[in-house]
CSV table of C-alpha atoms in Angstrom, one decimal:
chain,number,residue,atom,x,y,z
Y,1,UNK,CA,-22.4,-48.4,13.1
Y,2,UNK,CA,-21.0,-49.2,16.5
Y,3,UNK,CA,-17.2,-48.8,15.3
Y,4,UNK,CA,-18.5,-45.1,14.4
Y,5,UNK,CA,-20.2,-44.6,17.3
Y,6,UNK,CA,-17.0,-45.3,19.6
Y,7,UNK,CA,-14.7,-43.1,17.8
Y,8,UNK,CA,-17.7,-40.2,18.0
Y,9,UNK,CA,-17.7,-41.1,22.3
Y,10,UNK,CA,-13.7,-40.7,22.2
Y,11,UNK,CA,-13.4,-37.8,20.1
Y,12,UNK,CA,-16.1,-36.2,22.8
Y,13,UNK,CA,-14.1,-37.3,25.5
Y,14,UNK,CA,-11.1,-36.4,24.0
Y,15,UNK,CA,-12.9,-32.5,24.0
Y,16,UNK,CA,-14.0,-32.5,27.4
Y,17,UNK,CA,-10.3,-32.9,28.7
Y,18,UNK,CA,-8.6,-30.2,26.1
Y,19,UNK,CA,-11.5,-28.1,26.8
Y,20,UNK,CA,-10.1,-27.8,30.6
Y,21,UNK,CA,-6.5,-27.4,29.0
Y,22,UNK,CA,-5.2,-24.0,30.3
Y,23,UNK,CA,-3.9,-23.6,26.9
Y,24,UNK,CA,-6.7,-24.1,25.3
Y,25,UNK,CA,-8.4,-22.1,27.7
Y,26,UNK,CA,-6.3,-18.8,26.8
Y,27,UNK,CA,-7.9,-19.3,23.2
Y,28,UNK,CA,-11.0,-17.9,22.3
Y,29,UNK,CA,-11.5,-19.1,18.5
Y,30,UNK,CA,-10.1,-22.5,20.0
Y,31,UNK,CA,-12.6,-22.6,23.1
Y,32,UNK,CA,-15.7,-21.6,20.6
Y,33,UNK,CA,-14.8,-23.9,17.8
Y,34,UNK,CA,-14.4,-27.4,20.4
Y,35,UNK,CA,-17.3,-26.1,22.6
Y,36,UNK,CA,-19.5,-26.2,18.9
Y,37,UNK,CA,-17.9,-29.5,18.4
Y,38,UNK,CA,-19.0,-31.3,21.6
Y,39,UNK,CA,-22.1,-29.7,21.4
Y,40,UNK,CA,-23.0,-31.2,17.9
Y,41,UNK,CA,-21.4,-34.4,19.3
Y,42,UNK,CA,-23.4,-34.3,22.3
Y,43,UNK,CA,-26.8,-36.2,21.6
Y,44,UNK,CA,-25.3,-39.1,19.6
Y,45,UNK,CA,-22.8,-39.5,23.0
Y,46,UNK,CA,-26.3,-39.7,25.1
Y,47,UNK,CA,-28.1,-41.7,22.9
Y,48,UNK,CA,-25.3,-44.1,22.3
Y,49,UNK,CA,-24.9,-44.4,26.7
Y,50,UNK,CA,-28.9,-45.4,26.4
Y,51,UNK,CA,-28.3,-48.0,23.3
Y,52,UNK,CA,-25.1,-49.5,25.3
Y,53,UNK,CA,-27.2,-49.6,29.0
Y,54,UNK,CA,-30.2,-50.9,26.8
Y,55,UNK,CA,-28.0,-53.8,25.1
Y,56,UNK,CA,-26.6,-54.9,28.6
Y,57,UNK,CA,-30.4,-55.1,29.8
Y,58,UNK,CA,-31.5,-57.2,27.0
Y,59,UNK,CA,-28.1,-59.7,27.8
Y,60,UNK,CA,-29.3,-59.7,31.2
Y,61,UNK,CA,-32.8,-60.7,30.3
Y,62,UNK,CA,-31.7,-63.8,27.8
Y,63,UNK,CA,-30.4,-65.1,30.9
Y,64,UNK,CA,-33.5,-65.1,32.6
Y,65,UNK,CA,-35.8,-66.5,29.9
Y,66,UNK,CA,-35.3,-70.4,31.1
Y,67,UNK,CA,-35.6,-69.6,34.3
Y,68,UNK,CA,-38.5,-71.1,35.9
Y,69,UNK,CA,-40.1,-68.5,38.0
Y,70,UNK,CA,-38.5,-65.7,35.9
Y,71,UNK,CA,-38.6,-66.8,32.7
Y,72,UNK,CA,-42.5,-65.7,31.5
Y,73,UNK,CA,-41.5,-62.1,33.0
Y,74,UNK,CA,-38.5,-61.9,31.1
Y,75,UNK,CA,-39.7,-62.9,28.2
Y,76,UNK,CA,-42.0,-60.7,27.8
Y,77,UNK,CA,-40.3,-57.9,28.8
Y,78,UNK,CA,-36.9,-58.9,26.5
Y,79,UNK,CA,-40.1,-58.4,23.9
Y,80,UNK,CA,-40.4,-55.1,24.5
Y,81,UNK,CA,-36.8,-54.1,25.4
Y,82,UNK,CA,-36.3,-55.4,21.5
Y,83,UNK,CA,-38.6,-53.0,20.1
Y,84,UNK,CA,-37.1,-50.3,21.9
Y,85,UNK,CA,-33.3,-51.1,20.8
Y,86,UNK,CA,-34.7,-51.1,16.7
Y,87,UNK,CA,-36.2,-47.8,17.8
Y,88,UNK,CA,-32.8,-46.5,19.3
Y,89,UNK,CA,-31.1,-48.2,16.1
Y,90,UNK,CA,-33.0,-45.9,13.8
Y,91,UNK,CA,-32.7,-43.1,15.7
Y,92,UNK,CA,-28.8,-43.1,15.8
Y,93,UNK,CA,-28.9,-44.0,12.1
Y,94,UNK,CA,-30.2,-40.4,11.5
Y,95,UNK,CA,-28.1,-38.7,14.4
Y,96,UNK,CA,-25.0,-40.5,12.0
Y,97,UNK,CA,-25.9,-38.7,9.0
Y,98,UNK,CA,-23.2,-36.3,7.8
Y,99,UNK,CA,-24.1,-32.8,9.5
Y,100,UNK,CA,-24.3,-29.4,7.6
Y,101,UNK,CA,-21.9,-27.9,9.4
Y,102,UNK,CA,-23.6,-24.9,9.4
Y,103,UNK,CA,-26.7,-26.0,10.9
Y,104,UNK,CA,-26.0,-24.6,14.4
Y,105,UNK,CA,-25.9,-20.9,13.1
Y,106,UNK,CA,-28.1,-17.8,12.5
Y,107,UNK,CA,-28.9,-16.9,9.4
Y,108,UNK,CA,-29.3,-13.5,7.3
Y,109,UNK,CA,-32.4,-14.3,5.0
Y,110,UNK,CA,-33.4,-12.2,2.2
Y,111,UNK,CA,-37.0,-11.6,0.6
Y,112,UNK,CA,-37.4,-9.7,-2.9
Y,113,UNK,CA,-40.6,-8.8,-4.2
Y,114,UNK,CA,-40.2,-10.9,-7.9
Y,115,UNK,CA,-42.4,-10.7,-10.8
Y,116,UNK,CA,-46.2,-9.0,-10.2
Y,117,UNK,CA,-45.6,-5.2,-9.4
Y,118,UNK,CA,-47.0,-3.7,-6.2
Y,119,UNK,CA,-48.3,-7.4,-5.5
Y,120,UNK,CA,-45.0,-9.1,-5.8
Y,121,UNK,CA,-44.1,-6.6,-3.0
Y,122,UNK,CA,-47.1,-7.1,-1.0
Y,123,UNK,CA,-46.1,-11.0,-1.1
Y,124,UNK,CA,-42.9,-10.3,-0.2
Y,125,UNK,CA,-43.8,-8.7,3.2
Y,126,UNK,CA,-46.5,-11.0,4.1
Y,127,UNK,CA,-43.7,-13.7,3.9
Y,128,UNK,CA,-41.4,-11.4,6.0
Y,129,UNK,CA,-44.3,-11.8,8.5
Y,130,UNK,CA,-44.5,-15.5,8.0
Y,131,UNK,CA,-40.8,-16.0,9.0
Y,132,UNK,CA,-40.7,-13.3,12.2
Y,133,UNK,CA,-43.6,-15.3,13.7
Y,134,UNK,CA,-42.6,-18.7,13.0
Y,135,UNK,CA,-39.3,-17.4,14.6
Y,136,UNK,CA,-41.2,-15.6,17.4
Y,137,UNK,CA,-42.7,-19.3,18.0
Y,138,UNK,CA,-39.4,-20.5,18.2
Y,139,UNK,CA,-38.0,-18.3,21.1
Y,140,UNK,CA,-35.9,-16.8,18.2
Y,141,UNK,CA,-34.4,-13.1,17.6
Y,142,UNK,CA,-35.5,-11.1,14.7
Y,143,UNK,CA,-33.2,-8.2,13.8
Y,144,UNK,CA,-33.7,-5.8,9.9
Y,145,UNK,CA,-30.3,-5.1,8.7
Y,146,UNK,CA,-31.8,-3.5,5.6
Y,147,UNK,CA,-35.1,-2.4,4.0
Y,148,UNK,CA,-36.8,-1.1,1.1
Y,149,UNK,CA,-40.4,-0.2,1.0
Y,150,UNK,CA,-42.6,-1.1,-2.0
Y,151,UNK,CA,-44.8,1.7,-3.1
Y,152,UNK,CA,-48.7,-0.2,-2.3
Y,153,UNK,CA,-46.7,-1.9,1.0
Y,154,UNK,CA,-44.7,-5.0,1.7
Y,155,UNK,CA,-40.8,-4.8,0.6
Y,156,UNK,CA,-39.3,-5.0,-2.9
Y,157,UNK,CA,-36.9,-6.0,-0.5
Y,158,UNK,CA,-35.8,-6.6,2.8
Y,159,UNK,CA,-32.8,-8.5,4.8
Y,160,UNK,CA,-32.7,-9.5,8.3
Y,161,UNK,CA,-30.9,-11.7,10.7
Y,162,UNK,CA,-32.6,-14.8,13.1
Y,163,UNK,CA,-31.3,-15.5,15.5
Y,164,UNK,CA,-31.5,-18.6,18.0
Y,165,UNK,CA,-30.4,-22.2,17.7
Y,166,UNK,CA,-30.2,-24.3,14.9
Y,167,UNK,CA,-31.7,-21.6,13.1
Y,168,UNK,CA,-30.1,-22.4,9.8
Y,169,UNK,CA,-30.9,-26.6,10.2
Y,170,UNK,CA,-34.4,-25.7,10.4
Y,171,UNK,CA,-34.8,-22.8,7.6
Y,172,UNK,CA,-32.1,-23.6,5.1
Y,173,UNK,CA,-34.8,-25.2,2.8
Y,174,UNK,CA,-36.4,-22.3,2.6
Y,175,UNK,CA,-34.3,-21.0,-0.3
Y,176,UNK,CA,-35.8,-20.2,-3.7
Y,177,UNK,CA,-38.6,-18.9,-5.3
Y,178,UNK,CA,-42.0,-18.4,-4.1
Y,179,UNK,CA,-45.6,-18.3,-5.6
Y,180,UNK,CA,-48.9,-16.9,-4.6
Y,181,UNK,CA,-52.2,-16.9,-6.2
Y,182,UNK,CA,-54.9,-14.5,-5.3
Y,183,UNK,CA,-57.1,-11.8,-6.2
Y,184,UNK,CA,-55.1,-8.5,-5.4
Y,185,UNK,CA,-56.3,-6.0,-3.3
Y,186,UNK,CA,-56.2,-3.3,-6.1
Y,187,UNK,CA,-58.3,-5.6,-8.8
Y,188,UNK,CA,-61.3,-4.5,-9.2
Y,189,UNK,CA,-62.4,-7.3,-11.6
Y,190,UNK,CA,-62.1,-10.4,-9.1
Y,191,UNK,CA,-59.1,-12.0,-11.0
Y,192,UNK,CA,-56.8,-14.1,-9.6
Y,193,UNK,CA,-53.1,-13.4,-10.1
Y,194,UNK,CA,-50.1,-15.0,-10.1
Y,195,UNK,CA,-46.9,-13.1,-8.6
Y,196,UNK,CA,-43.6,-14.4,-7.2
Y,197,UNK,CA,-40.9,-13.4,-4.2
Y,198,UNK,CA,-37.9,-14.8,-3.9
Y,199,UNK,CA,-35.9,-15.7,-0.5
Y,200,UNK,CA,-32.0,-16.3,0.0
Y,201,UNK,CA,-31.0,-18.0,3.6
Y,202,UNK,CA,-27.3,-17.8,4.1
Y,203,UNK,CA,-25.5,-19.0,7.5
Y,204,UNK,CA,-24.1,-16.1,9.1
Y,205,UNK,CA,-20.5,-16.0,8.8
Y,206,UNK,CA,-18.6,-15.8,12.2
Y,207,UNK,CA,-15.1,-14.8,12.6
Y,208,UNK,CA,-13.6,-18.5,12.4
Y,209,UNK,CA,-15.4,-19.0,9.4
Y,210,UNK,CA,-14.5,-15.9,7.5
Y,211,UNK,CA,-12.0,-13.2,7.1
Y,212,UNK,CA,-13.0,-9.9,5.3
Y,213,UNK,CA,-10.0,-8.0,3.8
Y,214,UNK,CA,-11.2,-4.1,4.0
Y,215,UNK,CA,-8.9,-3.4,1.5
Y,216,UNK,CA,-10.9,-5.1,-0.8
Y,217,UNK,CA,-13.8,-3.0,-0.2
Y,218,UNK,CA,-15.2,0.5,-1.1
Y,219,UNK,CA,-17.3,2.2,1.0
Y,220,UNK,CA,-19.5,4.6,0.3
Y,221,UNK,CA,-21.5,6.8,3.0
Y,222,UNK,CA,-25.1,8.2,1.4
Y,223,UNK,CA,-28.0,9.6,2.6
Y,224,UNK,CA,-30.7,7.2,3.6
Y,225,UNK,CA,-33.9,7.1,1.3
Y,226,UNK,CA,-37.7,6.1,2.3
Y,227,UNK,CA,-39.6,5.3,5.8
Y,228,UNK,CA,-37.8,5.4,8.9
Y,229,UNK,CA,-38.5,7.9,11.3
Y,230,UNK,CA,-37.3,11.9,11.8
Y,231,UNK,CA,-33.9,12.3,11.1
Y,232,UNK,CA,-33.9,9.3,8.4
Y,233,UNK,CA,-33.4,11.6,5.2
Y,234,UNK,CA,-31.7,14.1,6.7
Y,235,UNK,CA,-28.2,12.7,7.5
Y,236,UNK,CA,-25.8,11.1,5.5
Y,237,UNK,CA,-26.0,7.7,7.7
Y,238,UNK,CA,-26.9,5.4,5.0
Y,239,UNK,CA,-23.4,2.8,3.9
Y,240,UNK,CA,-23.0,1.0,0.4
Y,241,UNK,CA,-20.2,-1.7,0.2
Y,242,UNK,CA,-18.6,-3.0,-2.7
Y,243,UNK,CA,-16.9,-6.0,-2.8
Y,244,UNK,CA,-14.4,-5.4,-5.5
Y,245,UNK,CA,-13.3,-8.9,-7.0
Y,246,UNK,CA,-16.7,-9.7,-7.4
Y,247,UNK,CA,-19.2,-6.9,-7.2
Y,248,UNK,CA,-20.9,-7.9,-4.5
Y,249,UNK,CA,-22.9,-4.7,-3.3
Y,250,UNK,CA,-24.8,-4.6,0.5
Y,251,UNK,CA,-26.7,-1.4,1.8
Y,252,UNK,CA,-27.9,-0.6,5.1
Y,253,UNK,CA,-29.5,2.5,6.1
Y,254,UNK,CA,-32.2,1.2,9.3
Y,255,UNK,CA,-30.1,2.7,11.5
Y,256,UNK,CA,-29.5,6.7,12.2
Y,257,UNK,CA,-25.8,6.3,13.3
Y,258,UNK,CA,-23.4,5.6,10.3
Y,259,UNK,CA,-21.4,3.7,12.4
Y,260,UNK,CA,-23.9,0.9,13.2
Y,261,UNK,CA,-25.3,1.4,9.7
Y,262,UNK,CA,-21.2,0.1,8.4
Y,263,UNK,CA,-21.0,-2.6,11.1
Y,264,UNK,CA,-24.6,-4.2,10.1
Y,265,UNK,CA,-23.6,-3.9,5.9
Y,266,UNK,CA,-19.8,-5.8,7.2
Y,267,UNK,CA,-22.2,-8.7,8.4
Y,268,UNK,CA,-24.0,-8.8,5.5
Y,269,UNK,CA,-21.2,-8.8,3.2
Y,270,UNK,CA,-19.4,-11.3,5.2
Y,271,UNK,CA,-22.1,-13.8,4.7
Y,272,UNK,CA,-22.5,-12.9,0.9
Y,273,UNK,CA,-19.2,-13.7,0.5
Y,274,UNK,CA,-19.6,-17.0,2.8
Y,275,UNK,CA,-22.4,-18.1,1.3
Y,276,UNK,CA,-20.9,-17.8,-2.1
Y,277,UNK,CA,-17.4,-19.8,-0.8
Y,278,UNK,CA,-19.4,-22.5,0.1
Y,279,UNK,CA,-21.7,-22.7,-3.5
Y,280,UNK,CA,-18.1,-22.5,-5.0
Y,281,UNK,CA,-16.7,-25.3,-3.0
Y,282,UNK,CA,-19.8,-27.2,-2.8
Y,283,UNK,CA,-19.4,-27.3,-7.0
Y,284,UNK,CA,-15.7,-27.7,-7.1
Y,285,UNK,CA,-16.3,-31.0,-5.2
Y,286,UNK,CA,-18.7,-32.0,-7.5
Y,287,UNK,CA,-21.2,-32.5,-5.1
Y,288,UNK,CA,-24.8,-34.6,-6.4
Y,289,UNK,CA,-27.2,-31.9,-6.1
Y,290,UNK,CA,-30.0,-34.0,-7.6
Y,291,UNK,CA,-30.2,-35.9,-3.9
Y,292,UNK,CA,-30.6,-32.4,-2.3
Y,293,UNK,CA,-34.0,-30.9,-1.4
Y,294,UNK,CA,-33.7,-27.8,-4.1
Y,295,UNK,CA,-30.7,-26.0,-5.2
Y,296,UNK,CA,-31.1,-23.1,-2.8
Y,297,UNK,CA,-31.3,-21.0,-6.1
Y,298,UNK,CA,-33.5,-18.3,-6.3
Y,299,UNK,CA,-34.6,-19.1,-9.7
Y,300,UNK,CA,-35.6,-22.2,-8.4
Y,301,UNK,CA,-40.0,-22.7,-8.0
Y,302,UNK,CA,-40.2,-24.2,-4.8
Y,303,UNK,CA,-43.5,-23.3,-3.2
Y,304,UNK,CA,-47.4,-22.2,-4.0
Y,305,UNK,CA,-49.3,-20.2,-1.6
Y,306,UNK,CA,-52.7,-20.5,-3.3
Y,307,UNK,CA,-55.5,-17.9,-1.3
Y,308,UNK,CA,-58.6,-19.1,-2.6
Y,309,UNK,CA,-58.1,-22.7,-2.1
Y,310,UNK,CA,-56.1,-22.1,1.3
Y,311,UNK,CA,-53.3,-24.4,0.4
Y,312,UNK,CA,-49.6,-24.4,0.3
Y,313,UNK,CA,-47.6,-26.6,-1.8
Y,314,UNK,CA,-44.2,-27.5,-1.6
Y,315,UNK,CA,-43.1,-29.1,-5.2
Y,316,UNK,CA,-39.8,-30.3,-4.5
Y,317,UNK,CA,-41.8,-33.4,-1.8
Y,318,UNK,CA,-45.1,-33.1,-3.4
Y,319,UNK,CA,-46.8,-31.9,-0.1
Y,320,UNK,CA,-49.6,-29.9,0.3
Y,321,UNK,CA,-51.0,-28.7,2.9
Y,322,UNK,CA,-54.8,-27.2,3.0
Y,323,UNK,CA,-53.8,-24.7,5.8
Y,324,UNK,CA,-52.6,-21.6,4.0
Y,325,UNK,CA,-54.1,-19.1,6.7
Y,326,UNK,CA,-52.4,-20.8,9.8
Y,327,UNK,CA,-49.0,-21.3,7.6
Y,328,UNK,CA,-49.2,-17.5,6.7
Y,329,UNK,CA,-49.6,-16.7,10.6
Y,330,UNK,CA,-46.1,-18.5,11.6
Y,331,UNK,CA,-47.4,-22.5,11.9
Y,332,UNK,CA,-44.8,-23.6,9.6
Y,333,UNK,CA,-43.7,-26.9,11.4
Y,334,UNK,CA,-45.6,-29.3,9.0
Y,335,UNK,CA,-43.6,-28.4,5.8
Y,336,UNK,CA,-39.9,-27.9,7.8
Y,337,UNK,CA,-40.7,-31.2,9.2
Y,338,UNK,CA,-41.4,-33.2,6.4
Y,339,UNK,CA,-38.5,-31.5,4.7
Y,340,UNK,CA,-35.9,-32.5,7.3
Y,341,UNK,CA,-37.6,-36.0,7.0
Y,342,UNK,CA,-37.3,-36.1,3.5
Y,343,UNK,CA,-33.3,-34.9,3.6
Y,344,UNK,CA,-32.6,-37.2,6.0
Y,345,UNK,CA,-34.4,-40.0,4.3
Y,346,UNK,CA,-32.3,-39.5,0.5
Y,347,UNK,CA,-29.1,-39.0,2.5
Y,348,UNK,CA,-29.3,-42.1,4.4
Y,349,UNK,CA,-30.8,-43.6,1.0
Y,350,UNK,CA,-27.3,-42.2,-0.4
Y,351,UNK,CA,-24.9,-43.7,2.0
């Protein structure tokens, strides 16, 4: 651990000095891509400085234990100073797990109104709430790239970006597909039913990551369709891209100006195409996806929002949690928590 730790404290060094190389300087992409670097270097770097000052007090200390007016105090306290090294062991352990390297970005999420109708829909915008307040809680940006309206409310589907820090470290789990149970507003008969929404959370794709060839893609300019003010469905703002290799197809139309409409559907389809890089690389490599928390695929059950008992379940830990209303309002801490717990334990379980 301590040979890995040294080469992390020189590579960080070694970034401070190029990073006030004119050279370097003069490069943008370069300048963005070491300035990420340090920064996801930077904790480990302090917490390895506290483990190294910490070790030196604890040598100091053994010297002072047979020492006859010193040695009780010492003692003592080289008790204490123990306990606080295992706790600094532990905790550079986890900083020493293999990052995500995408961990630091925003995200584009998107929610779909699944199987149940007008309530699948319904769902689907009540978990569109869930996320812009849990967001809002974090001092995070919310901004709708794209949105379609279901016909009783909610969305049958809606994309938008969040963005902050370490938005993707904290939400990335969030992937998959999504239950509730409760007794729709429209049942007259006081029956429970079941009805799913699914959610996609890709890491925004940034300019380093990803290159979009525009020759590649056909654009089509129609005229926006449902809510969104005067003006909406009356000029031919709305964009369709189609990625051609693969089909891919975004849509944005939130915006009156066709221009901002294109630029908000090239983000999206940038990330698409991202997102779908990394599933191909991530299988090519032949990756164990049975130590991961989920398979980030939509078809994939991963959570019960259950109304009349007011709990949430998460399946893939086993957790529930018999606080449905304050989860629905944004408090979802206890679940991303115990999901980054649980990540970090099997990957340190792995190595």
């Amino acid at each position: 651990m301590l040979e890995r730790l040294e080469i992390i404290k020189e590579r960080y060094d070694e970034i401070e000095h190029m990073l006030v190389d004119p050279e370097i300087i003069s490069d943008y992409n370069k300048m963005l891509e070491l300035s990420k670097e340090k920064s996801s270097l930077e904790e480990i770097v302090e917490k390895y400085a506290e483990y190294t000052n910490l070790t030196n007090e604890i040598s100091e200390l053994k010297q002072l234990v047979n020492d006859a007016e010193m040695g009780e105090m010492a003692s003592a306290e080289l008790e204490t100073e123990n306990e606080k090294l295992e706790s600094l062991k532990k905790e550079l352990e986890i900083l020493l797990i293999p990052k995500d390297e995408n961990d630091g970005k925003n995200i584009i999420m998107e929610i779909r109104g699944a199987a149940g109708g007008d309530e699948a829909n319904i769902f689907a915008g009540d978990l569109y709430r869930m996320y812009t307040r849990y967001a809002e809680k974090q001092g995070w940006k919310t901004e709708v790239i794209n949105e379609v309206e279901g016909t009783a409310g909610g969305y049958s589907q809606i994309e938008f970006a969040i963005k902050g820090e370490n938005v993707y470290s904290k939400l990335k789990f969030e992937s998959g597909s999504h239950r509730v149970q409760r007794v729709p507003e429209t049942e007259s008969q006081g029956r429970i039913q079941t009805s799913t929404a699914t959610v996609a959370v890709m890491p925004e794709a940034e300019d380093i990551d990803f290159e979009l060839d525009m020759n590649e893609i056909r654009v089509d300019i129609t005229r926006s369709s449902g809510c969104g003010g005067q003006g909406v469905n009356t000029t031919d703002s709305a964009v369709r891209l189609t990625h051609i290799p693969t089909g891919i197809i975004v849509y944005s139309q939130t915006e009156r100006s066709q221009i901002k409409n294109k630029e908000k559907a090239i983000k999206i389809m940038k990330t698409r195409l991202y997102d779908l890089r990394l599933r191909e690389q991530e299988e090519a490599l032949g990756k164990d996806r049975r130590n991961k928390i989920g398979t980030g695929d939509r078809a994939e059950k991963i959570r019960t929002y259950n109304y009349p008992q007011n709990r949430v379940t998460d399946h893939r830990i086993g957790l529930s949690i018999m606080e449905l209303d304050r989860v629905m309002d944004g408090n979802l801490d206890p679940i991303i928590e115990a999901l980054i717990t649980e990540d970090q334990r099997r990957k340190l379980e792995n190595e």
